Amino acid sequence: MRLQIIKLERLWWSISALIILGGIIAMIISYTTFKAPLRPGLDFIGGTRLQLQLACGVEDTCEQAIDVGEVRNILTEKELGNSSIQVLEGTILSIRTKNLDVDERTQLQQELNEKIGDFDPETTQIDTVGPTIGKELFESGILALLVSFFGIIVYLSVRFKFDYALFAILALVHDVLITAGFFAVLGLVAGVEVDSLFLVALLTIIGFSVNDTVVIYDRIRENTDKYIEELSINDIVENSVNQSLTRSINTTVTTLLPLIGIFLFGGETLKYFSLALILGFIAGSYSSIFIASTLLAWWRNRQALANS
């Protein structure tokens, strides 16, 4: 299989631009709704999360699902009407609200037991995070992303040239924006929240993507040294990408298989972490093959025209 990388470069750029634009629109809508580009989880804004499962759900004998409207009425009576409510699998109730002390949580659980149904105490999960800690987690995560970008620029500038580093960073930004855009959409349509694991996923995506890009750039540099007098930069880049294609595909597929398994069977805690990695790794492979390489060829052609 031989891909027409350079010939169809505008198609690759257009696909990425449309996906990123859709994600940015979703992030703008999310910002107007949640005051954040992505729906923030408990880790970042603080508060209390209760996750309760009906006893009949544990035994798989429930006749009807939890009524969100009924739960909302209970919370409104307790002046918690702005809380986030999710019903998972029909029998699991997840409530995210402001910080509640022990007495407030106990009273709320008692009322839910009385009006909604008997909840299994052994499956109850309660998480509380203060707003100060949430802010620190968010700031630390963003700092880690910025430091990783800077380190990659320095490393690639030393190993290759600055234009290589610049387009590798553009490819990484591409991967982060696509992943964040998908989660902005999920936050709007499915109530999916991002937490500190999402930032971990982004850092992992950056590492995977830059590794794939470095492999292709290594082959481009090697072929440039050998064939610069015989072939155009377009031919060199296209040959290099196609020579690295099998390795890139094999690496991505073998990485995605366990992640898909985690997404399907790893439980609620790891479900969206693995989904972020799946989206990011696919975007990373795409950007390494179709974005970073074609941008480098486009730039070198512009330089050649300017110097002629």
PDB file of C-alpha atoms in Angstrom:
ATOM      1  CA  MET A   1       0.000   0.000   0.000  1.00  0.00           C
ATOM      2  CA  ARG A   2       1.346   3.405  -1.017  1.00  0.00           C
ATOM      3  CA  LEU A   3      -0.367   6.564   0.207  1.00  0.00           C
ATOM      4  CA  GLN A   4      -0.477   9.745  -1.853  1.00  0.00           C
ATOM      5  CA  ILE A   5       0.620  11.978   1.022  1.00  0.00           C
ATOM      6  CA  ILE A   6       1.708  15.173  -0.735  1.00  0.00           C
ATOM      7  CA  LYS A   7      -0.782  15.053  -3.610  1.00  0.00           C
ATOM      8  CA  LEU A   8      -3.731  15.019  -1.193  1.00  0.00           C
ATOM      9  CA  GLU A   9      -2.218  17.282   1.478  1.00  0.00           C
ATOM     10  CA  ARG A  10      -5.070  19.799   1.320  1.00  0.00           C
ATOM     11  CA  LEU A  11      -7.562  16.989   1.919  1.00  0.00           C
ATOM     12  CA  TRP A  12      -5.684  15.903   5.082  1.00  0.00           C
ATOM     13  CA  TRP A  13      -5.495  19.508   6.295  1.00  0.00           C
ATOM     14  CA  SER A  14      -9.200  20.060   5.584  1.00  0.00           C
ATOM     15  CA  ILE A  15     -10.260  16.952   7.520  1.00  0.00           C
ATOM     16  CA  SER A  16      -8.262  18.078  10.548  1.00  0.00           C
ATOM     17  CA  ALA A  17      -9.495  21.662  10.274  1.00  0.00           C
ATOM     18  CA  LEU A  18     -13.157  20.594  10.186  1.00  0.00           C
ATOM     19  CA  ILE A  19     -12.799  18.288  13.201  1.00  0.00           C
ATOM     20  CA  ILE A  20     -10.873  20.919  15.182  1.00  0.00           C
ATOM     21  CA  LEU A  21     -13.387  23.636  14.231  1.00  0.00           C
ATOM     22  CA  GLY A  22     -16.258  21.455  15.438  1.00  0.00           C
ATOM     23  CA  GLY A  23     -14.415  20.864  18.704  1.00  0.00           C
ATOM     24  CA  ILE A  24     -13.710  24.568  19.197  1.00  0.00           C
ATOM     25  CA  ILE A  25     -17.391  25.383  18.641  1.00  0.00           C
ATOM     26  CA  ALA A  26     -18.308  22.740  21.243  1.00  0.00           C
ATOM     27  CA  MET A  27     -15.755  24.229  23.666  1.00  0.00           C
ATOM     28  CA  ILE A  28     -17.221  27.714  23.186  1.00  0.00           C
ATOM     29  CA  ILE A  29     -20.723  26.402  23.898  1.00  0.00           C
ATOM     30  CA  SER A  30     -19.343  24.518  26.900  1.00  0.00           C
ATOM     31  CA  TYR A  31     -17.687  27.687  28.194  1.00  0.00           C
ATOM     32  CA  THR A  32     -20.959  29.599  28.056  1.00  0.00           C
ATOM     33  CA  THR A  33     -22.679  26.722  29.886  1.00  0.00           C
ATOM     34  CA  PHE A  34     -20.117  25.555  32.456  1.00  0.00           C
ATOM     35  CA  LYS A  35     -17.675  28.516  32.526  1.00  0.00           C
ATOM     36  CA  ALA A  36     -15.010  26.137  31.204  1.00  0.00           C
ATOM     37  CA  PRO A  37     -14.159  24.819  27.710  1.00  0.00           C
ATOM     38  CA  LEU A  38     -14.697  21.258  28.956  1.00  0.00           C
ATOM     39  CA  ARG A  39     -17.215  20.150  31.549  1.00  0.00           C
ATOM     40  CA  PRO A  40     -15.059  20.187  34.714  1.00  0.00           C
ATOM     41  CA  GLY A  41     -15.117  17.275  37.100  1.00  0.00           C
ATOM     42  CA  LEU A  42     -14.911  17.215  40.865  1.00  0.00           C
ATOM     43  CA  ASP A  43     -11.100  17.235  40.776  1.00  0.00           C
ATOM     44  CA  PHE A  44     -11.016  20.770  39.369  1.00  0.00           C
ATOM     45  CA  ILE A  45     -13.941  22.675  40.868  1.00  0.00           C
ATOM     46  CA  GLY A  46     -14.354  20.969  44.215  1.00  0.00           C
ATOM     47  CA  GLY A  47     -17.528  19.653  45.780  1.00  0.00           C
ATOM     48  CA  THR A  48     -19.089  16.352  46.783  1.00  0.00           C
ATOM     49  CA  ARG A  49     -19.966  13.427  44.544  1.00  0.00           C
ATOM     50  CA  LEU A  50     -22.338  10.698  45.676  1.00  0.00           C
ATOM     51  CA  GLN A  51     -22.658   7.511  43.660  1.00  0.00           C
ATOM     52  CA  LEU A  52     -25.394   5.166  44.814  1.00  0.00           C
ATOM     53  CA  GLN A  53     -26.722   1.935  43.330  1.00  0.00           C
ATOM     54  CA  LEU A  54     -30.159   0.497  43.961  1.00  0.00           C
ATOM     55  CA  ALA A  55     -30.067  -2.781  45.838  1.00  0.00           C
ATOM     56  CA  CYS A  56     -32.256  -4.327  43.158  1.00  0.00           C
ATOM     57  CA  GLY A  57     -29.678  -3.184  40.592  1.00  0.00           C
ATOM     58  CA  VAL A  58     -26.991  -5.219  42.333  1.00  0.00           C
ATOM     59  CA  GLU A  59     -29.299  -8.239  42.184  1.00  0.00           C
ATOM     60  CA  ASP A  60     -30.482  -7.306  38.650  1.00  0.00           C
ATOM     61  CA  THR A  61     -34.140  -7.376  39.688  1.00  0.00           C
ATOM     62  CA  CYS A  62     -35.146  -3.714  39.158  1.00  0.00           C
ATOM     63  CA  GLU A  63     -38.407  -3.212  37.295  1.00  0.00           C
ATOM     64  CA  GLN A  64     -37.807   0.435  36.364  1.00  0.00           C
ATOM     65  CA  ALA A  65     -34.961   2.914  36.054  1.00  0.00           C
ATOM     66  CA  ILE A  66     -34.284   5.817  38.414  1.00  0.00           C
ATOM     67  CA  ASP A  67     -36.367   8.881  37.552  1.00  0.00           C
ATOM     68  CA  VAL A  68     -34.044  11.886  37.139  1.00  0.00           C
ATOM     69  CA  GLY A  69     -36.930  14.322  37.597  1.00  0.00           C
ATOM     70  CA  GLU A  70     -37.791  12.818  40.973  1.00  0.00           C
ATOM     71  CA  VAL A  71     -34.156  13.071  42.089  1.00  0.00           C
ATOM     72  CA  ARG A  72     -34.060  16.687  40.917  1.00  0.00           C
ATOM     73  CA  ASN A  73     -37.149  17.509  43.000  1.00  0.00           C
ATOM     74  CA  ILE A  74     -35.517  16.066  46.119  1.00  0.00           C
ATOM     75  CA  LEU A  75     -32.353  18.108  45.553  1.00  0.00           C
ATOM     76  CA  THR A  76     -34.343  21.280  44.863  1.00  0.00           C
ATOM     77  CA  GLU A  77     -36.142  20.901  48.189  1.00  0.00           C
ATOM     78  CA  LYS A  78     -32.742  20.839  49.879  1.00  0.00           C
ATOM     79  CA  GLU A  79     -31.566  23.909  47.911  1.00  0.00           C
ATOM     80  CA  LEU A  80     -29.280  21.762  45.781  1.00  0.00           C
ATOM     81  CA  GLY A  81     -31.150  22.304  42.530  1.00  0.00           C
ATOM     82  CA  ASN A  82     -27.991  23.240  40.585  1.00  0.00           C
ATOM     83  CA  SER A  83     -26.416  19.846  41.213  1.00  0.00           C
ATOM     84  CA  SER A  84     -25.353  17.602  38.329  1.00  0.00           C
ATOM     85  CA  ILE A  85     -27.331  14.355  38.120  1.00  0.00           C
ATOM     86  CA  GLN A  86     -26.479  11.273  36.067  1.00  0.00           C
ATOM     87  CA  VAL A  87     -28.191   7.896  35.934  1.00  0.00           C
ATOM     88  CA  LEU A  88     -25.915   5.082  34.797  1.00  0.00           C
ATOM     89  CA  GLU A  89     -27.286   1.757  33.576  1.00  0.00           C
ATOM     90  CA  GLY A  90     -30.699   2.747  34.948  1.00  0.00           C
ATOM     91  CA  THR A  91     -29.910   1.824  38.572  1.00  0.00           C
ATOM     92  CA  ILE A  92     -26.779   3.815  39.469  1.00  0.00           C
ATOM     93  CA  LEU A  93     -27.293   7.400  40.615  1.00  0.00           C
ATOM     94  CA  SER A  94     -24.398   9.873  40.459  1.00  0.00           C
ATOM     95  CA  ILE A  95     -24.856  13.309  42.038  1.00  0.00           C
ATOM     96  CA  ARG A  96     -22.254  16.075  41.960  1.00  0.00           C
ATOM     97  CA  THR A  97     -23.050  19.016  44.182  1.00  0.00           C
ATOM     98  CA  LYS A  98     -21.479  21.622  46.453  1.00  0.00           C
ATOM     99  CA  ASN A  99     -19.455  20.503  49.469  1.00  0.00           C
ATOM    100  CA  LEU A 100     -21.679  18.676  51.959  1.00  0.00           C
ATOM    101  CA  ASP A 101     -20.763  17.819  55.532  1.00  0.00           C
ATOM    102  CA  VAL A 102     -21.452  14.406  57.052  1.00  0.00           C
ATOM    103  CA  ASP A 103     -24.881  15.353  58.406  1.00  0.00           C
ATOM    104  CA  GLU A 104     -26.006  16.850  55.085  1.00  0.00           C
ATOM    105  CA  ARG A 105     -24.859  13.776  53.166  1.00  0.00           C
ATOM    106  CA  THR A 106     -26.601  11.453  55.629  1.00  0.00           C
ATOM    107  CA  GLN A 107     -29.881  13.376  55.399  1.00  0.00           C
ATOM    108  CA  LEU A 108     -29.726  13.397  51.604  1.00  0.00           C
ATOM    109  CA  GLN A 109     -29.052   9.647  51.444  1.00  0.00           C
ATOM    110  CA  GLN A 110     -31.935   8.953  53.832  1.00  0.00           C
ATOM    111  CA  GLU A 111     -34.356  10.961  51.726  1.00  0.00           C
ATOM    112  CA  LEU A 112     -33.199   9.290  48.531  1.00  0.00           C
ATOM    113  CA  ASN A 113     -33.699   5.894  50.163  1.00  0.00           C
ATOM    114  CA  GLU A 114     -37.209   6.846  51.223  1.00  0.00           C
ATOM    115  CA  LYS A 115     -38.390   8.352  47.927  1.00  0.00           C
ATOM    116  CA  ILE A 116     -36.335   6.645  45.206  1.00  0.00           C
ATOM    117  CA  GLY A 117     -35.692   3.164  46.586  1.00  0.00           C
ATOM    118  CA  ASP A 118     -33.304   1.171  48.743  1.00  0.00           C
ATOM    119  CA  PHE A 119     -29.690   1.841  47.820  1.00  0.00           C
ATOM    120  CA  ASP A 120     -27.016  -0.748  48.527  1.00  0.00           C
ATOM    121  CA  PRO A 121     -24.652   0.733  51.175  1.00  0.00           C
ATOM    122  CA  GLU A 122     -21.767  -1.509  50.102  1.00  0.00           C
ATOM    123  CA  THR A 123     -21.626   0.056  46.616  1.00  0.00           C
ATOM    124  CA  THR A 124     -21.959   3.669  47.828  1.00  0.00           C
ATOM    125  CA  GLN A 125     -19.063   5.930  46.808  1.00  0.00           C
ATOM    126  CA  ILE A 126     -18.532   9.397  48.311  1.00  0.00           C
ATOM    127  CA  ASP A 127     -15.815  11.779  47.078  1.00  0.00           C
ATOM    128  CA  THR A 128     -15.141  15.259  48.407  1.00  0.00           C
ATOM    129  CA  VAL A 129     -12.601  17.740  47.044  1.00  0.00           C
ATOM    130  CA  GLY A 130     -12.086  21.292  48.283  1.00  0.00           C
ATOM    131  CA  PRO A 131     -12.075  24.122  45.684  1.00  0.00           C
ATOM    132  CA  THR A 132      -8.511  25.120  46.598  1.00  0.00           C
ATOM    133  CA  ILE A 133      -7.175  21.622  45.940  1.00  0.00           C
ATOM    134  CA  GLY A 134      -9.159  21.480  42.703  1.00  0.00           C
ATOM    135  CA  LYS A 135      -7.604  24.724  41.496  1.00  0.00           C
ATOM    136  CA  GLU A 136      -4.108  23.492  42.387  1.00  0.00           C
ATOM    137  CA  LEU A 137      -4.666  20.242  40.490  1.00  0.00           C
ATOM    138  CA  PHE A 138      -5.806  22.141  37.402  1.00  0.00           C
ATOM    139  CA  GLU A 139      -2.877  24.591  37.501  1.00  0.00           C
ATOM    140  CA  SER A 140      -0.372  21.766  38.025  1.00  0.00           C
ATOM    141  CA  GLY A 141      -1.816  19.842  35.100  1.00  0.00           C
ATOM    142  CA  ILE A 142      -1.648  22.818  32.738  1.00  0.00           C
ATOM    143  CA  LEU A 143       1.928  23.543  33.869  1.00  0.00           C
ATOM    144  CA  ALA A 144       2.886  19.941  33.133  1.00  0.00           C
ATOM    145  CA  LEU A 145       1.463  20.275  29.602  1.00  0.00           C
ATOM    146  CA  LEU A 146       3.371  23.517  28.945  1.00  0.00           C
ATOM    147  CA  VAL A 147       6.639  22.113  30.303  1.00  0.00           C
ATOM    148  CA  SER A 148       6.267  19.011  28.122  1.00  0.00           C
ATOM    149  CA  PHE A 149       5.696  21.161  25.017  1.00  0.00           C
ATOM    150  CA  PHE A 150       8.792  23.237  25.821  1.00  0.00           C
ATOM    151  CA  GLY A 151      10.917  20.146  26.421  1.00  0.00           C
ATOM    152  CA  ILE A 152       9.824  18.647  23.108  1.00  0.00           C
ATOM    153  CA  ILE A 153      10.694  21.861  21.240  1.00  0.00           C
ATOM    154  CA  VAL A 154      14.193  21.880  22.769  1.00  0.00           C
ATOM    155  CA  TYR A 155      14.769  18.172  22.113  1.00  0.00           C
ATOM    156  CA  LEU A 156      13.628  18.244  18.477  1.00  0.00           C
ATOM    157  CA  SER A 157      15.476  21.501  17.778  1.00  0.00           C
ATOM    158  CA  VAL A 158      18.714  19.877  18.977  1.00  0.00           C
ATOM    159  CA  ARG A 159      18.128  16.508  17.314  1.00  0.00           C
ATOM    160  CA  PHE A 160      16.758  17.870  14.024  1.00  0.00           C
ATOM    161  CA  LYS A 161      16.173  21.527  13.098  1.00  0.00           C
ATOM    162  CA  PHE A 162      13.829  24.174  14.427  1.00  0.00           C
ATOM    163  CA  ASP A 163      11.306  23.779  11.591  1.00  0.00           C
ATOM    164  CA  TYR A 164      11.028  20.069  12.418  1.00  0.00           C
ATOM    165  CA  ALA A 165      10.315  20.993  16.048  1.00  0.00           C
ATOM    166  CA  LEU A 166       7.763  23.640  15.068  1.00  0.00           C
ATOM    167  CA  PHE A 167       5.675  21.302  12.929  1.00  0.00           C
ATOM    168  CA  ALA A 168       5.934  18.503  15.482  1.00  0.00           C
ATOM    169  CA  ILE A 169       4.482  20.876  18.091  1.00  0.00           C
ATOM    170  CA  LEU A 170       1.702  21.880  15.667  1.00  0.00           C
ATOM    171  CA  ALA A 171       0.908  18.176  15.270  1.00  0.00           C
ATOM    172  CA  LEU A 172       0.788  17.767  19.060  1.00  0.00           C
ATOM    173  CA  VAL A 173      -1.533  20.767  19.407  1.00  0.00           C
ATOM    174  CA  HIS A 174      -3.664  19.159  16.678  1.00  0.00           C
ATOM    175  CA  ASP A 175      -3.918  15.942  18.747  1.00  0.00           C
ATOM    176  CA  VAL A 176      -4.757  17.766  21.979  1.00  0.00           C
ATOM    177  CA  LEU A 177      -7.419  19.922  20.293  1.00  0.00           C
ATOM    178  CA  ILE A 178      -9.090  16.930  18.649  1.00  0.00           C
ATOM    179  CA  THR A 179      -9.190  14.977  21.911  1.00  0.00           C
ATOM    180  CA  ALA A 180     -10.420  17.991  23.886  1.00  0.00           C
ATOM    181  CA  GLY A 181     -13.003  18.768  21.203  1.00  0.00           C
ATOM    182  CA  PHE A 182     -14.484  15.275  21.396  1.00  0.00           C
ATOM    183  CA  PHE A 183     -14.725  15.551  25.180  1.00  0.00           C
ATOM    184  CA  ALA A 184     -16.336  18.981  24.894  1.00  0.00           C
ATOM    185  CA  VAL A 185     -19.035  17.380  22.738  1.00  0.00           C
ATOM    186  CA  LEU A 186     -19.391  14.468  25.179  1.00  0.00           C
ATOM    187  CA  GLY A 187     -19.715  16.939  28.048  1.00  0.00           C
ATOM    188  CA  LEU A 188     -22.572  18.693  26.283  1.00  0.00           C
ATOM    189  CA  VAL A 189     -24.514  15.671  25.030  1.00  0.00           C
ATOM    190  CA  ALA A 190     -23.682  12.980  27.609  1.00  0.00           C
ATOM    191  CA  GLY A 191     -22.624  14.901  30.724  1.00  0.00           C
ATOM    192  CA  VAL A 192     -19.056  13.532  30.596  1.00  0.00           C
ATOM    193  CA  GLU A 193     -16.721  15.420  32.944  1.00  0.00           C
ATOM    194  CA  VAL A 194     -12.949  15.754  32.715  1.00  0.00           C
ATOM    195  CA  ASP A 195     -10.748  15.194  35.747  1.00  0.00           C
ATOM    196  CA  SER A 196      -7.062  14.872  36.572  1.00  0.00           C
ATOM    197  CA  LEU A 197      -6.927  11.553  34.681  1.00  0.00           C
ATOM    198  CA  PHE A 198      -7.837  13.472  31.519  1.00  0.00           C
ATOM    199  CA  LEU A 199      -4.712  15.627  31.912  1.00  0.00           C
ATOM    200  CA  VAL A 200      -2.681  12.440  32.423  1.00  0.00           C
ATOM    201  CA  ALA A 201      -4.199  11.124  29.202  1.00  0.00           C
ATOM    202  CA  LEU A 202      -3.195  14.292  27.325  1.00  0.00           C
ATOM    203  CA  LEU A 203       0.412  13.979  28.549  1.00  0.00           C
ATOM    204  CA  THR A 204       0.457  10.333  27.447  1.00  0.00           C
ATOM    205  CA  ILE A 205      -0.957  11.288  24.040  1.00  0.00           C
ATOM    206  CA  ILE A 206       1.778  13.903  23.605  1.00  0.00           C
ATOM    207  CA  GLY A 207       4.470  11.328  24.361  1.00  0.00           C
ATOM    208  CA  PHE A 208       3.002   8.770  21.961  1.00  0.00           C
ATOM    209  CA  SER A 209       2.474  11.271  19.151  1.00  0.00           C
ATOM    210  CA  VAL A 210       5.929  12.827  19.315  1.00  0.00           C
ATOM    211  CA  ASN A 211       7.495   9.349  19.269  1.00  0.00           C
ATOM    212  CA  ASP A 212       5.617   8.510  16.057  1.00  0.00           C
ATOM    213  CA  THR A 213       6.583  11.860  14.534  1.00  0.00           C
ATOM    214  CA  VAL A 214      10.262  11.414  15.439  1.00  0.00           C
ATOM    215  CA  VAL A 215      10.331   8.032  13.646  1.00  0.00           C
ATOM    216  CA  ILE A 216       9.019   9.629  10.446  1.00  0.00           C
ATOM    217  CA  TYR A 217      11.292  12.665  10.790  1.00  0.00           C
ATOM    218  CA  ASP A 218      14.307  10.392  11.258  1.00  0.00           C
ATOM    219  CA  ARG A 219      13.518   8.661   7.981  1.00  0.00           C
ATOM    220  CA  ILE A 220      12.985  12.029   6.227  1.00  0.00           C
ATOM    221  CA  ARG A 221      16.335  13.307   7.466  1.00  0.00           C
ATOM    222  CA  GLU A 222      18.075  10.094   6.464  1.00  0.00           C
ATOM    223  CA  ASN A 223      16.581  10.147   2.951  1.00  0.00           C
ATOM    224  CA  THR A 224      17.278  13.861   2.587  1.00  0.00           C
ATOM    225  CA  ASP A 225      20.988  13.258   3.206  1.00  0.00           C
ATOM    226  CA  LYS A 226      21.013  10.434   0.633  1.00  0.00           C
ATOM    227  CA  TYR A 227      18.787  11.725  -2.151  1.00  0.00           C
ATOM    228  CA  ILE A 228      18.595  15.518  -1.910  1.00  0.00           C
ATOM    229  CA  GLU A 229      20.425  15.832  -5.256  1.00  0.00           C
ATOM    230  CA  GLU A 230      18.209  13.275  -6.987  1.00  0.00           C
ATOM    231  CA  LEU A 231      14.698  13.762  -5.583  1.00  0.00           C
ATOM    232  CA  SER A 232      12.487  16.688  -4.677  1.00  0.00           C
ATOM    233  CA  ILE A 233      11.533  17.265  -1.051  1.00  0.00           C
ATOM    234  CA  ASN A 234       7.994  16.131  -1.908  1.00  0.00           C
ATOM    235  CA  ASP A 235       9.268  12.758  -3.158  1.00  0.00           C
ATOM    236  CA  ILE A 236      11.605  12.389  -0.181  1.00  0.00           C
ATOM    237  CA  VAL A 237       8.813  13.061   2.337  1.00  0.00           C
ATOM    238  CA  GLU A 238       6.354  10.784   0.563  1.00  0.00           C
ATOM    239  CA  ASN A 239       8.861   7.948   0.319  1.00  0.00           C
ATOM    240  CA  SER A 240       9.846   8.385   3.965  1.00  0.00           C
ATOM    241  CA  VAL A 241       6.263   8.282   5.213  1.00  0.00           C
ATOM    242  CA  ASN A 242       5.431   5.199   3.167  1.00  0.00           C
ATOM    243  CA  GLN A 243       8.586   3.462   4.381  1.00  0.00           C
ATOM    244  CA  SER A 244       7.529   4.143   7.993  1.00  0.00           C
ATOM    245  CA  LEU A 245       3.831   3.428   7.441  1.00  0.00           C
ATOM    246  CA  THR A 246       3.769  -0.243   8.413  1.00  0.00           C
ATOM    247  CA  ARG A 247       5.621   0.442  11.670  1.00  0.00           C
ATOM    248  CA  SER A 248       3.292   3.333  12.552  1.00  0.00           C
ATOM    249  CA  ILE A 249       0.147   1.310  11.879  1.00  0.00           C
ATOM    250  CA  ASN A 250       1.403  -1.744  13.788  1.00  0.00           C
ATOM    251  CA  THR A 251       2.407   0.373  16.792  1.00  0.00           C
ATOM    252  CA  THR A 252      -0.944   2.153  16.875  1.00  0.00           C
ATOM    253  CA  VAL A 253      -3.050  -0.999  16.481  1.00  0.00           C
ATOM    254  CA  THR A 254      -1.181  -2.955  19.160  1.00  0.00           C
ATOM    255  CA  THR A 255      -1.538   0.025  21.519  1.00  0.00           C
ATOM    256  CA  LEU A 256      -5.242   0.486  20.803  1.00  0.00           C
ATOM    257  CA  LEU A 257      -6.242  -3.149  21.385  1.00  0.00           C
ATOM    258  CA  PRO A 258      -5.658  -3.166  25.182  1.00  0.00           C
ATOM    259  CA  LEU A 259      -7.130   0.338  25.463  1.00  0.00           C
ATOM    260  CA  ILE A 260     -10.322  -0.829  23.766  1.00  0.00           C
ATOM    261  CA  GLY A 261     -10.419  -3.715  26.236  1.00  0.00           C
ATOM    262  CA  ILE A 262     -10.067  -1.277  29.156  1.00  0.00           C
ATOM    263  CA  PHE A 263     -12.789   0.943  27.683  1.00  0.00           C
ATOM    264  CA  LEU A 264     -15.215  -1.965  27.351  1.00  0.00           C
ATOM    265  CA  PHE A 265     -14.443  -3.885  30.547  1.00  0.00           C
ATOM    266  CA  GLY A 266     -12.335  -1.647  32.794  1.00  0.00           C
ATOM    267  CA  GLY A 267     -15.171  -0.085  34.763  1.00  0.00           C
ATOM    268  CA  GLU A 268     -16.504   3.445  35.062  1.00  0.00           C
ATOM    269  CA  THR A 269     -13.330   4.927  36.578  1.00  0.00           C
ATOM    270  CA  LEU A 270     -11.088   4.054  33.611  1.00  0.00           C
ATOM    271  CA  LYS A 271     -13.705   4.224  30.850  1.00  0.00           C
ATOM    272  CA  TYR A 272     -13.193   7.827  29.756  1.00  0.00           C
ATOM    273  CA  PHE A 273      -9.473   7.799  30.526  1.00  0.00           C
ATOM    274  CA  SER A 274      -9.059   4.964  28.019  1.00  0.00           C
ATOM    275  CA  LEU A 275     -11.403   6.710  25.558  1.00  0.00           C
ATOM    276  CA  ALA A 276      -9.242   9.851  25.690  1.00  0.00           C
ATOM    277  CA  LEU A 277      -6.166   7.731  24.941  1.00  0.00           C
ATOM    278  CA  ILE A 278      -7.915   5.940  22.073  1.00  0.00           C
ATOM    279  CA  LEU A 279      -8.949   9.241  20.460  1.00  0.00           C
ATOM    280  CA  GLY A 280      -5.560  10.834  21.088  1.00  0.00           C
ATOM    281  CA  PHE A 281      -3.527   7.904  19.757  1.00  0.00           C
ATOM    282  CA  ILE A 282      -5.602   7.766  16.565  1.00  0.00           C
ATOM    283  CA  ALA A 283      -5.216  11.532  16.141  1.00  0.00           C
ATOM    284  CA  GLY A 284      -1.499  11.212  16.911  1.00  0.00           C
ATOM    285  CA  SER A 285      -0.913   8.605  14.214  1.00  0.00           C
ATOM    286  CA  TYR A 286      -2.930  10.665  11.746  1.00  0.00           C
ATOM    287  CA  SER A 287      -1.029  13.874  12.515  1.00  0.00           C
ATOM    288  CA  SER A 288       2.383  12.195  12.310  1.00  0.00           C
ATOM    289  CA  ILE A 289       1.625  10.702   8.904  1.00  0.00           C
ATOM    290  CA  PHE A 290      -0.560  13.343   7.267  1.00  0.00           C
ATOM    291  CA  ILE A 291       0.067  16.646   9.075  1.00  0.00           C
ATOM    292  CA  ALA A 292       3.633  16.935  10.406  1.00  0.00           C
ATOM    293  CA  SER A 293       5.194  15.461   7.264  1.00  0.00           C
ATOM    294  CA  THR A 294       3.154  17.444   4.718  1.00  0.00           C
ATOM    295  CA  LEU A 295       3.671  20.720   6.596  1.00  0.00           C
ATOM    296  CA  LEU A 296       7.423  20.121   6.578  1.00  0.00           C
ATOM    297  CA  ALA A 297       7.393  19.509   2.808  1.00  0.00           C
ATOM    298  CA  TRP A 298       5.237  22.617   2.245  1.00  0.00           C
ATOM    299  CA  TRP A 299       7.616  24.759   4.302  1.00  0.00           C
ATOM    300  CA  ARG A 300      10.768  23.455   2.601  1.00  0.00           C
ATOM    301  CA  ASN A 301       9.202  24.162  -0.808  1.00  0.00           C
ATOM    302  CA  ARG A 302       8.414  27.723   0.269  1.00  0.00           C
ATOM    303  CA  GLN A 303      11.982  28.182   1.457  1.00  0.00           C
ATOM    304  CA  ALA A 304      13.321  26.861  -1.851  1.00  0.00           C
ATOM    305  CA  LEU A 305      11.139  29.312  -3.817  1.00  0.00           C
ATOM    306  CA  ALA A 306      12.184  32.211  -1.604  1.00  0.00           C
ATOM    307  CA  ASN A 307      15.881  31.405  -2.090  1.00  0.00           C
ATOM    308  CA  SER A 308      15.656  30.865  -5.852  1.00  0.00           C
TER     309      SER A 308
END
